[in-house]
Amino acid sequence: MDWIPALLKHLAVARSAVVAAFVTTAVLLIVPRIAPNFLPQTPPSWGPVLVTVCLFSACLMAIWIGEATWSIAKRAVATAKASRGLRADLDQHETSVINFLGRNPAEPLDLERIDYAAAATTRLELMEVVKGLSDKGLVETNPFAQNLVTLTQVGRKRALEIQRMQASRT
């Protein structure tokens, strides 16, 4: 039964062959009924094979089209989220967090290492600010350690804008 995954793997590579098989079988199934003078009727024994090949290739093409559509939709959502993050209004806390992360963008902010007794904010408030920035696409939390926060590419751009604005004011 190893031949089935191998066949599917090779068919995924040979998309043009699958499209050609679909077009050929569709023509052999449909054209003799529409224009019998143009293409004679296929032998009756070919019927099940033609239908099977046509359905199989149509299913593969539908899967590929679905994958492409999903990929395009994900990219469009990511682009919209990124542009929203660049244009989003930030409050004072969000600006402070972005500015702090922008000072050393290669190092994540560890929420557990902050001394909240000496800080002007509580851990809960900071977690809420980080969640808001994450929703705007400016920061992301480490999926394996939720206390580590880093800037996204869009967040780096926004941090650079904030730093340039602050430099021009002084």
Coordinates of C-alpha atoms in Angstrom, one line a residue:
M1 CA 0.0 0.0 0.0
D2 CA 3.0 2.3 -0.2
W3 CA 2.2 3.1 -3.8
I4 CA -0.8 5.3 -2.9
P5 CA 1.2 8.0 -1.0
A6 CA 3.9 7.8 -3.6
L7 CA 1.3 8.3 -6.4
L8 CA -0.2 11.3 -4.5
K9 CA 3.2 12.8 -4.0
H10 CA 4.1 12.5 -7.7
L11 CA 0.7 13.8 -8.7
A12 CA 1.1 16.8 -6.5
V13 CA 4.4 17.6 -8.4
A14 CA 2.9 16.9 -11.8
R15 CA 0.0 19.4 -11.7
S16 CA 0.1 19.9 -15.5
A17 CA -0.4 16.2 -16.0
V18 CA -3.4 16.1 -13.7
V19 CA -4.9 19.1 -15.5
A20 CA -4.2 17.4 -18.9
A21 CA -5.9 14.2 -17.7
F22 CA -8.9 16.1 -16.5
V23 CA -9.3 18.1 -19.7
T24 CA -8.8 14.9 -21.8
T25 CA -11.3 12.8 -19.9
A26 CA -13.8 15.7 -19.7
V27 CA -13.6 16.1 -23.5
L28 CA -14.0 12.4 -24.1
L29 CA -17.0 12.3 -21.8
I30 CA -18.8 15.5 -22.9
V31 CA -18.0 16.3 -26.6
P32 CA -19.3 13.0 -28.1
R33 CA -22.7 13.9 -26.6
I34 CA -22.7 17.5 -27.7
A35 CA -21.1 17.1 -31.2
P36 CA -21.1 13.4 -32.2
N37 CA -19.9 14.3 -35.7
F38 CA -16.8 16.0 -34.3
L39 CA -15.7 13.3 -31.9
P40 CA -17.1 9.7 -32.1
Q41 CA -18.6 8.0 -29.1
T42 CA -16.0 6.2 -26.9
P43 CA -16.3 2.5 -26.4
P44 CA -18.7 1.6 -23.5
S45 CA -15.9 -0.2 -21.6
W46 CA -14.0 3.1 -21.3
G47 CA -16.9 4.8 -19.5
P48 CA -16.0 3.8 -15.9
V49 CA -12.3 4.5 -16.4
L50 CA -13.0 7.9 -17.9
V51 CA -15.4 8.9 -15.1
T52 CA -12.9 7.7 -12.5
V53 CA -10.0 9.6 -13.9
C54 CA -12.1 12.7 -14.4
L55 CA -13.4 12.6 -10.9
F56 CA -10.0 11.9 -9.4
S57 CA -8.3 14.7 -11.3
A58 CA -11.2 17.0 -10.5
C59 CA -10.8 16.3 -6.8
L60 CA -7.1 16.9 -6.9
M61 CA -7.6 20.2 -8.7
A62 CA -10.3 21.2 -6.2
I63 CA -7.9 20.5 -3.3
W64 CA -5.2 22.6 -5.0
I65 CA -7.6 25.5 -5.7
G66 CA -8.8 25.3 -2.1
E67 CA -5.2 25.4 -0.8
A68 CA -4.4 28.4 -3.0
T69 CA -7.5 30.2 -1.9
W70 CA -6.8 29.5 1.7
S71 CA -3.2 30.8 1.3
I72 CA -4.3 34.0 -0.5
A73 CA -7.0 34.6 2.2
K74 CA -4.4 34.1 5.0
R75 CA -2.0 36.5 3.3
A76 CA -4.7 39.1 2.9
V77 CA -5.7 38.9 6.5
A78 CA -2.1 39.2 7.6
T79 CA -1.6 42.2 5.3
A80 CA -4.7 43.8 6.7
K81 CA -3.7 43.1 10.3
A82 CA -0.2 44.5 9.6
S83 CA -1.5 47.7 8.0
R84 CA -4.0 48.1 10.9
G85 CA -1.1 47.8 13.4
L86 CA 0.8 50.5 11.6
R87 CA -2.2 52.9 11.6
A88 CA -3.6 52.0 15.0
D89 CA -3.7 54.7 17.7
L90 CA -1.7 53.8 20.8
D91 CA -2.3 55.0 24.3
Q92 CA 0.5 56.0 26.6
H93 CA 1.0 52.5 28.1
E94 CA 1.1 50.9 24.6
T95 CA 3.6 53.5 23.4
S96 CA 5.8 52.9 26.4
V97 CA 5.8 49.2 25.9
I98 CA 6.6 49.5 22.2
N99 CA 9.3 52.0 22.9
F100 CA 10.8 49.8 25.6
L101 CA 10.8 46.8 23.3
G102 CA 12.3 48.9 20.5
R103 CA 15.3 49.8 22.5
N104 CA 16.6 46.2 22.2
P105 CA 14.4 44.5 19.6
A106 CA 16.5 41.3 19.6
E107 CA 15.7 40.6 23.3
P108 CA 12.2 39.7 24.4
L109 CA 10.5 41.3 27.4
D110 CA 10.1 38.9 30.2
L111 CA 7.0 39.8 32.2
E112 CA 8.1 37.7 35.1
R113 CA 11.4 39.6 35.6
I114 CA 9.7 43.0 36.1
D115 CA 9.7 44.3 39.6
Y116 CA 6.0 45.3 39.8
A117 CA 6.4 46.7 43.3
A118 CA 8.7 49.4 41.9
A119 CA 6.9 49.8 38.6
A120 CA 4.2 52.3 37.9
T121 CA 1.9 49.6 36.6
T122 CA 0.6 46.3 37.8
R123 CA 1.2 42.9 36.1
L124 CA -2.5 42.7 35.2
E125 CA -2.4 46.1 33.5
L126 CA 0.8 45.2 31.6
M127 CA -0.7 41.9 30.5
E128 CA -3.8 43.7 29.2
V129 CA -1.5 46.2 27.3
V130 CA 0.4 43.3 25.8
K131 CA -2.8 41.6 24.7
G132 CA -4.0 44.8 23.0
L133 CA -0.7 45.2 21.2
S134 CA -0.9 41.5 20.2
D135 CA -4.4 42.0 18.8
K136 CA -3.0 45.0 16.8
G137 CA -0.2 42.8 15.4
L138 CA 2.6 44.8 17.0
V139 CA 3.9 42.2 19.5
E140 CA 3.7 38.5 19.8
T141 CA 4.0 36.3 22.8
N142 CA 6.2 33.2 22.7
P143 CA 3.9 30.2 22.3
F144 CA 6.1 28.1 24.6
A145 CA 6.7 30.8 27.3
Q146 CA 3.7 33.2 27.5
N147 CA 5.7 35.6 29.7
L148 CA 8.1 36.4 26.8
V149 CA 7.0 39.2 24.5
T150 CA 8.7 40.3 21.3
L151 CA 8.1 42.9 18.6
T152 CA 6.7 41.7 15.3
Q153 CA 8.1 43.2 12.0
V154 CA 5.2 45.7 12.0
G155 CA 6.0 46.4 15.7
R156 CA 9.6 47.2 14.9
K157 CA 8.5 49.7 12.2
R158 CA 6.1 51.3 14.7
A159 CA 8.9 51.4 17.4
L160 CA 11.2 53.1 14.9
E161 CA 8.4 55.7 14.1
I162 CA 8.0 56.3 17.9
Q163 CA 11.7 56.7 18.4
R164 CA 12.0 59.1 15.5
M165 CA 9.1 61.2 16.8
Q166 CA 10.7 61.4 20.2
A167 CA 14.1 62.3 18.7
S168 CA 12.6 65.1 16.7
R169 CA 10.9 66.5 19.8
T170 CA 14.1 66.8 21.7

